[in-house]
Short mmCIF file of C-alpha atoms and ligand atoms in Angstrom, two decimals:
data_model
loop_
_atom_site.label_atom_id
_atom_site.label_comp_id
_atom_site.label_asym_id
_atom_site.label_seq_id
_atom_site.Cartn_x
_atom_site.Cartn_y
_atom_site.Cartn_z
CA MET A 1 -0.01 0.05 0.03
CA GLU A 2 3.02 2.34 0.27
CA THR A 3 2.50 2.92 -3.42
CA ILE A 4 -0.54 5.10 -2.71
CA ALA A 5 1.46 7.28 -0.37
CA ASN A 6 3.88 8.10 -3.08
CA LYS A 7 1.05 8.83 -5.45
CA ILE A 8 -0.60 11.74 -3.56
CA ASP A 9 -0.58 14.53 -5.98
CA ILE A 10 -0.23 17.93 -4.36
CA SER A 11 -1.39 21.26 -5.69
CA LEU A 12 -1.10 24.18 -3.33
CA THR A 13 -3.23 27.32 -3.17
CA THR A 14 -1.73 30.53 -4.36
CA ASN A 15 -4.24 32.48 -2.27
CA SER A 16 -4.14 31.38 1.41
CA ARG A 17 -7.16 32.36 3.56
CA ILE A 18 -5.18 31.91 6.82
CA SER A 19 -6.25 35.42 7.94
CA GLU A 20 -9.82 33.90 8.39
CA LEU A 21 -8.51 31.58 11.18
CA GLU A 22 -9.45 33.82 14.12
CA ASP A 23 -12.97 34.31 12.65
CA GLY A 24 -13.30 30.54 12.35
CA LEU A 25 -12.77 30.05 16.08
CA ASN A 26 -15.93 31.94 16.78
CA LYS A 27 -18.15 30.25 14.27
CA PHE A 28 -17.96 26.43 14.74
CA GLY A 29 -17.24 24.72 11.44
CA ARG A 30 -17.85 27.55 9.01
CA ILE A 31 -14.38 28.51 7.92
CA PHE A 32 -12.39 25.83 6.11
CA SER A 33 -8.63 25.44 5.92
CA ASP A 34 -6.88 26.04 2.67
CA HIS A 35 -6.62 22.46 1.34
CA MET A 36 -8.54 19.22 1.10
CA PHE A 37 -7.68 15.62 0.39
CA VAL A 38 -9.57 13.69 -2.31
CA ALA A 39 -9.40 10.10 -3.56
CA ASP A 40 -11.67 8.38 -6.00
CA PHE A 41 -12.96 4.80 -6.03
CA SER A 42 -13.96 3.15 -9.31
CA ASP A 43 -13.38 -0.25 -10.95
CA GLY A 44 -12.81 -1.76 -7.54
CA GLU A 45 -9.87 0.45 -6.44
CA TRP A 46 -8.87 3.73 -4.97
CA SER A 47 -6.94 6.04 -7.17
CA ASP A 48 -6.16 9.74 -7.86
CA ALA A 49 -5.24 10.55 -4.26
CA ARG A 50 -4.62 14.27 -4.26
CA ILE A 51 -4.45 17.38 -2.06
CA ILE A 52 -5.93 20.37 -3.79
CA PRO A 53 -7.09 23.87 -2.60
CA TYR A 54 -10.37 23.73 -0.75
CA ASN A 55 -13.08 24.41 -3.22
CA ASP A 56 -16.65 23.50 -4.40
CA LEU A 57 -17.19 20.10 -6.04
CA SER A 58 -18.79 19.68 -9.35
CA LEU A 59 -21.23 16.74 -9.36
CA SER A 60 -24.02 15.33 -11.47
CA PRO A 61 -27.51 16.01 -10.35
CA ALA A 62 -28.05 12.25 -10.34
CA THR A 63 -25.20 11.64 -7.92
CA SER A 64 -26.49 8.72 -5.93
CA ALA A 65 -25.46 9.90 -2.47
CA ILE A 66 -27.87 12.82 -2.86
CA HIS A 67 -30.74 10.58 -3.63
CA TYR A 68 -30.18 7.31 -1.66
CA GLY A 69 -27.78 8.49 1.05
CA GLN A 70 -24.74 6.35 0.80
CA SER A 71 -22.73 8.84 2.80
CA ILE A 72 -20.68 8.39 5.92
CA PHE A 73 -18.26 10.55 7.93
CA GLU A 74 -15.95 10.74 10.85
CA GLY A 75 -15.02 13.56 13.25
CA MET A 76 -11.72 14.01 14.86
CA LYS A 77 -9.46 16.81 16.10
CA ALA A 78 -5.81 17.83 15.81
CA TYR A 79 -4.13 19.81 18.57
CA LYS A 80 -0.82 21.62 18.93
CA ASN A 81 1.46 20.98 21.89
CA GLU A 82 3.71 23.67 23.33
CA GLU A 83 6.53 22.72 20.92
CA GLY A 84 4.15 23.49 18.06
CA GLU A 85 3.94 19.74 17.04
CA THR A 86 0.68 18.32 15.76
CA LEU A 87 -1.09 15.80 17.95
CA LEU A 88 -3.95 13.46 17.10
CA PHE A 89 -6.14 11.56 19.73
CA ARG A 90 -6.68 7.84 19.00
CA PRO A 91 -6.91 8.27 15.15
CA LYS A 92 -6.79 4.41 14.65
CA GLU A 93 -10.25 4.28 16.22
CA ASN A 94 -11.60 6.71 13.58
CA ILE A 95 -10.47 4.78 10.51
CA LYS A 96 -11.68 1.55 12.15
CA ARG A 97 -15.09 3.02 12.64
CA LEU A 98 -15.16 4.60 9.28
CA ASN A 99 -14.81 1.13 7.78
CA ILE A 100 -17.46 -0.31 10.11
CA SER A 101 -19.84 2.45 8.82
CA ALA A 102 -18.73 1.65 5.22
CA GLU A 103 -19.49 -1.99 5.55
CA ARG A 104 -23.03 -1.38 6.78
CA MET A 105 -23.71 1.05 3.94
CA CYS A 106 -22.31 -1.25 1.21
CA MET A 107 -19.40 1.17 0.61
CA PRO A 108 -15.77 0.10 0.00
CA ASP A 109 -13.17 -0.24 2.69
CA ILE A 110 -10.67 2.61 2.91
CA PRO A 111 -7.13 1.32 3.33
CA GLU A 112 -5.56 2.63 6.56
CA ASP A 113 -2.62 4.08 4.84
CA LEU A 114 -4.67 5.97 2.30
CA PHE A 115 -6.50 7.55 5.21
CA TYR A 116 -3.31 8.24 7.24
CA ASP A 117 -1.09 9.34 4.43
CA GLY A 118 -3.83 11.71 3.19
CA LEU A 119 -4.51 12.98 6.67
CA LYS A 120 -0.87 13.52 7.58
CA GLN A 121 0.12 15.27 4.45
CA LEU A 122 -3.04 17.51 4.68
CA LEU A 123 -2.36 18.45 8.27
CA ASP A 124 1.31 19.11 7.46
CA ILE A 125 0.38 21.48 4.63
CA ASP A 126 -2.27 23.25 6.65
CA LYS A 127 -0.50 23.14 9.96
CA ASP A 128 -0.80 26.84 10.41
CA TRP A 129 -4.48 26.32 10.70
CA ILE A 130 -4.23 24.34 13.93
CA PRO A 131 -5.00 26.89 16.61
CA SER A 132 -3.20 26.75 19.97
CA ALA A 133 -5.42 28.91 22.31
CA LYS A 134 -7.31 27.18 25.13
CA ASP A 135 -10.39 25.20 24.04
CA THR A 136 -9.43 25.36 20.39
CA SER A 137 -8.45 22.76 17.86
CA LEU A 138 -8.62 21.88 14.26
CA TYR A 139 -11.74 19.79 13.54
CA ILE A 140 -11.13 17.07 10.91
CA ARG A 141 -13.93 15.72 8.80
CA PRO A 142 -13.12 12.66 6.77
CA PHE A 143 -16.06 11.41 4.74
CA MET A 144 -17.05 9.14 1.87
CA PHE A 145 -20.03 9.30 -0.47
CA SER A 146 -21.27 7.53 -3.57
CA THR A 147 -20.91 9.21 -6.88
CA ASP A 148 -22.62 7.09 -9.51
CA SER A 149 -24.91 9.20 -11.71
CA TYR A 150 -27.66 6.62 -11.86
CA ILE A 151 -31.13 6.78 -10.52
CA GLY A 152 -31.64 3.10 -9.77
CA VAL A 153 -31.40 2.03 -6.10
CA LYS A 154 -28.30 -0.11 -5.77
CA PRO A 155 -24.88 0.19 -4.19
CA SER A 156 -22.91 2.67 -6.25
CA ASP A 157 -19.82 1.54 -8.14
CA LYS A 158 -18.06 4.84 -7.53
CA TYR A 159 -17.18 6.84 -4.47
CA LYS A 160 -15.23 9.77 -3.27
CA PHE A 161 -13.27 9.83 0.01
CA MET A 162 -12.36 13.29 1.20
CA ILE A 163 -10.91 15.13 4.18
CA PHE A 164 -11.26 18.76 5.01
CA THR A 165 -10.50 20.61 8.17
CA THR A 166 -11.99 23.53 10.04
CA PRO A 167 -10.54 25.55 13.00
CA VAL A 168 -12.92 25.50 16.03
CA GLY A 169 -13.43 26.89 19.51
CA GLY A 170 -15.81 25.19 21.96
CA TYR A 171 -19.04 23.55 20.72
CA TYR A 172 -21.45 24.24 23.61
CA THR A 173 -20.71 27.39 25.50
CA GLU A 174 -23.05 26.55 28.39
CA PRO A 175 -24.32 23.37 30.08
CA VAL A 176 -27.06 21.74 28.13
CA LYS A 177 -30.71 21.23 28.92
CA VAL A 178 -31.99 18.01 27.36
CA LYS A 179 -35.37 16.41 26.79
CA VAL A 180 -35.97 12.66 27.00
CA GLU A 181 -37.59 11.73 23.74
CA THR A 182 -40.35 9.15 24.20
CA HIS A 183 -42.03 9.34 20.81
CA TYR A 184 -39.58 9.77 17.97
CA THR A 185 -36.74 7.42 17.30
CA ARG A 186 -33.17 8.08 16.08
CA SER A 187 -32.31 4.42 15.34
CA ALA A 188 -33.65 0.90 15.97
CA ASN A 189 -32.10 -2.48 16.45
CA GLY A 190 -31.20 -3.89 13.08
CA GLY A 191 -30.77 -0.32 11.70
CA VAL A 192 -27.80 1.84 11.13
CA GLY A 193 -27.53 3.72 14.44
CA PHE A 194 -23.99 2.39 15.04
CA ALA A 195 -22.79 3.87 11.69
CA LYS A 196 -21.81 7.53 11.30
CA ALA A 197 -24.15 7.58 8.32
CA ALA A 198 -25.46 10.91 7.04
CA GLY A 199 -29.15 9.91 7.21
CA ASN A 200 -29.05 9.33 10.90
CA TYR A 201 -28.54 13.01 11.49
CA ALA A 202 -31.22 13.99 8.99
CA ALA A 203 -33.63 11.73 10.94
CA SER A 204 -32.83 13.43 14.15
CA LEU A 205 -33.37 16.98 13.05
CA TYR A 206 -37.14 17.22 13.34
CA PRO A 207 -37.57 15.81 16.83
CA ALA A 208 -34.58 17.98 18.05
CA LYS A 209 -36.29 21.05 16.48
CA LEU A 210 -39.40 20.31 18.42
CA ALA A 211 -37.47 20.08 21.61
CA GLN A 212 -35.55 23.28 20.83
CA LYS A 213 -38.88 25.05 20.43
CA GLU A 214 -39.65 24.06 23.99
CA GLY A 215 -36.36 25.52 25.23
CA TYR A 216 -34.15 22.36 25.32
CA HIS A 217 -30.81 22.14 23.48
CA GLN A 218 -30.78 18.44 22.71
CA LEU A 219 -32.63 15.19 23.07
CA ILE A 220 -31.91 12.09 25.04
CA TRP A 221 -32.84 9.26 22.72
CA THR A 222 -34.55 6.24 24.03
CA ASP A 223 -34.88 2.74 22.56
CA ALA A 224 -37.16 2.44 19.53
CA LYS A 225 -39.34 -0.40 20.89
CA GLU A 226 -40.43 0.82 24.30
CA HIS A 227 -38.89 4.29 24.78
CA LYS A 228 -37.87 3.05 28.33
CA TYR A 229 -34.12 2.72 27.96
CA ILE A 230 -31.69 5.53 27.48
CA GLU A 231 -29.53 5.35 24.29
CA GLU A 232 -27.50 8.60 23.78
CA SER A 233 -27.90 12.39 23.62
CA GLY A 234 -27.98 14.13 20.31
CA THR A 235 -24.65 13.34 18.81
CA MET A 236 -23.00 12.43 22.04
CA ASN A 237 -22.90 9.28 24.20
CA ILE A 238 -24.31 9.88 27.67
CA ILE A 239 -22.89 8.97 31.12
CA PHE A 240 -24.50 9.35 34.56
CA VAL A 241 -23.04 9.29 38.00
CA ILE A 242 -25.51 7.75 40.32
CA GLY A 243 -24.37 7.54 43.90
CA ASP A 244 -20.76 6.50 43.55
CA LYS A 245 -21.15 4.66 40.29
CA LEU A 246 -20.59 5.65 36.66
CA ILE A 247 -23.46 4.24 34.63
CA THR A 248 -23.82 4.35 30.86
CA PRO A 249 -25.86 2.42 28.28
CA SER A 250 -23.89 -0.51 26.70
CA THR A 251 -23.17 0.09 23.05
CA SER A 252 -25.35 -1.78 20.52
CA ASP A 253 -26.31 -1.58 16.88
CA SER A 254 -28.54 1.38 17.72
CA ILE A 255 -25.85 3.44 19.54
CA LEU A 256 -22.78 5.03 18.05
CA ASP A 257 -19.69 3.58 19.75
CA GLY A 258 -17.96 6.86 20.72
CA ILE A 259 -14.21 7.14 21.20
CA THR A 260 -14.63 9.83 23.77
CA ARG A 261 -17.02 7.56 25.69
CA ASP A 262 -14.53 4.66 25.54
CA SER A 263 -11.78 7.00 26.74
CA VAL A 264 -13.79 8.28 29.65
CA LEU A 265 -14.69 4.78 30.80
CA ILE A 266 -11.08 3.65 30.60
CA LEU A 267 -10.00 6.59 32.74
CA ALA A 268 -12.80 6.10 35.19
CA ARG A 269 -11.70 2.51 35.70
CA ASP A 270 -8.10 3.53 36.05
CA TRP A 271 -9.18 5.98 38.79
CA GLY A 272 -10.98 3.28 40.62
CA TYR A 273 -14.47 4.26 39.88
CA ASN A 274 -17.23 1.61 39.76
CA VAL A 275 -18.32 1.60 36.07
CA GLU A 276 -21.45 -0.10 34.83
CA GLU A 277 -22.19 -0.54 31.15
CA ARG A 278 -25.70 -1.95 30.91
CA LYS A 279 -29.32 -1.03 30.07
CA VAL A 280 -30.18 2.16 31.79
CA SER A 281 -33.87 2.84 32.15
CA VAL A 282 -35.32 6.30 32.20
CA ASP A 283 -37.12 5.36 35.32
CA GLU A 284 -33.95 4.66 37.22
CA VAL A 285 -32.52 8.10 36.16
CA VAL A 286 -35.72 9.81 37.19
CA GLU A 287 -35.73 8.03 40.57
CA ALA A 288 -32.13 8.92 41.15
CA ALA A 289 -32.83 12.55 40.26
CA LYS A 290 -35.79 12.64 42.69
CA SER A 291 -33.86 11.09 45.54
CA GLY A 292 -30.76 13.22 45.07
CA ASN A 293 -28.62 10.30 43.99
CA LEU A 294 -28.05 11.58 40.51
CA LYS A 295 -24.81 13.48 40.94
CA GLU A 296 -23.69 14.05 37.36
CA ALA A 297 -24.88 13.68 33.76
CA PHE A 298 -22.89 14.51 30.73
CA GLY A 299 -22.53 13.86 27.03
CA THR A 300 -19.29 12.74 25.41
CA GLY A 301 -18.16 13.32 21.85
CA THR A 302 -15.22 14.64 19.89
CA ALA A 303 -16.96 17.95 19.00
CA ALA A 304 -18.24 18.74 22.50
CA THR A 305 -15.68 16.65 24.51
CA ILE A 306 -17.57 16.61 27.85
CA ALA A 307 -20.89 18.52 27.68
CA GLN A 308 -22.41 19.00 31.10
CA ILE A 309 -26.17 18.42 31.33
CA SER A 310 -27.78 20.90 33.72
CA LEU A 311 -31.39 19.67 33.45
CA PHE A 312 -33.44 16.96 31.80
CA ASN A 313 -37.07 16.83 30.92
CA HIS A 314 -39.17 13.68 31.02
CA LYS A 315 -42.92 13.61 30.26
CA GLY A 316 -43.34 17.27 31.11
CA PHE A 317 -41.30 17.39 34.22
CA ASP A 318 -37.89 19.20 34.43
CA TYR A 319 -35.32 17.64 36.67
CA GLU A 320 -32.53 19.94 37.77
CA LEU A 321 -29.07 18.41 38.35
CA PRO A 322 -26.46 19.40 40.96
CA SER A 323 -24.29 22.43 40.13
CA ILE A 324 -21.51 22.01 37.68
CA GLU A 325 -18.89 22.97 40.24
CA SER A 326 -19.88 19.94 42.42
CA ARG A 327 -19.26 17.36 39.64
CA GLU A 328 -16.07 15.76 40.73
CA PHE A 329 -15.69 13.02 38.04
CA SER A 330 -16.67 14.92 34.87
CA ASN A 331 -14.67 18.04 35.80
CA GLN A 332 -11.70 15.83 36.41
CA VAL A 333 -12.00 13.78 33.20
CA SER A 334 -12.71 16.90 31.12
CA LEU A 335 -9.59 18.50 32.28
CA TYR A 336 -7.50 15.32 31.92
CA LEU A 337 -8.76 14.92 28.29
CA GLN A 338 -7.94 18.62 27.47
CA GLU A 339 -4.49 18.23 28.76
CA ILE A 340 -3.59 14.83 27.34
CA LYS A 341 -4.82 15.93 23.90
CA ARG A 342 -2.46 18.97 24.06
CA GLY A 343 0.52 16.92 25.29
CA LYS A 344 0.46 18.57 28.74
CA ILE A 345 0.41 15.31 30.68
CA GLN A 346 2.00 11.95 29.96
CA ASP A 347 0.13 9.68 27.63
CA THR A 348 0.13 6.42 29.53
CA HIS A 349 -2.44 4.77 27.25
CA GLY A 350 -0.77 5.18 23.80
CA TRP A 351 -3.64 7.42 22.63
CA ILE A 352 -1.58 10.28 21.24
CA VAL A 353 -0.09 10.18 17.75
CA LYS A 354 2.42 12.91 17.03
CA LEU A 355 2.75 13.81 13.36
C1 PLP B 1 -19.82 10.95 16.66
C2 PLP B 1 -20.93 10.55 17.53
C3 PLP B 1 -20.77 10.31 18.93
C4 PLP B 1 -19.44 10.54 19.62
O1 PLP B 1 -18.45 9.84 19.11
P1 PLP B 1 -16.86 10.23 19.40
O2 PLP B 1 -16.15 9.18 18.84
O3 PLP B 1 -16.72 10.35 20.95
O4 PLP B 1 -16.70 11.53 18.76
C5 PLP B 1 -21.84 9.88 19.69
N1 PLP B 1 -23.07 9.68 19.10
C6 PLP B 1 -23.24 9.93 17.80
C7 PLP B 1 -24.65 9.65 17.25
C8 PLP B 1 -22.27 10.38 16.99
O5 PLP B 1 -22.45 10.65 15.71
#
């Protein structure tokens, strides 16, 4: 596969937009770095790997991804350490998951070194776009979509794999208020909820919009069958501290297996917390909130990292959670993740990849 590495064609911009970097930090994901990586799949193989100036694509109106949704993505971040080196957090997990999503959506596997070589060279070329201020990073969006121009429903023969990046500040600026959704469904057993497939997010917009009208930021999704068990929150996994235990729904085919979630659970176990991955009923969380046993609740994800939940609504009742300052575990893990990702503390888990 080394051959692909040598074949990345590079064409640099003559008109850098780096002066927009500061502006980008205030508008999550709206300003894009100077270059993007592109590779095309056809006749059963990947070819034409290239880095070109970030620009619009030209596509047939019959492009199958637009009609039938063979489209998947990943989300990761690059950070700068004090020496100005570029650090990635557990990038192997992203390529692994991208290929899990690809398989479910009948899309081709992306070779690890195509992904890495493209990513590394792109980050090297656009390294000045990696911000270094507190709470900032360069968000990386690898994605693949089908490109056959054909209106029959079938797996496409052609695909594009691309990576672009966008400098970002914080995602949520305040703790989030969430509503437990007991009517609409994000994903069901046997479906595609475990894949980072574009359509999952489209399906979530309408119920989320209804909750936003009522004053909540996000939903807590429940199982499709009974709406009794908690799944995840918006585009984050969810973790509760009840009494002295960390409790979170086990992953399944209806839950996205988050890398942040996994990292948080590993750290919790390292630190001697009692961690339970199992079914978590809404009733259990409501009972814990009523009795004062619910100490912490937070979402985990690459974009938001640790998003504190200040309140949740269930069947018309709002349940307030303890103050953010009182939340020992999530404050500790949030700080730890911030520091390890920026190379400020020793990486004892082999999570950090230095470019
Ligand atoms: C991406 C995502 C997450 C979080 O995954 P991370 O790997 O931690 O970024 C959780 N839920 C959904 C639905 C997601 O799309």
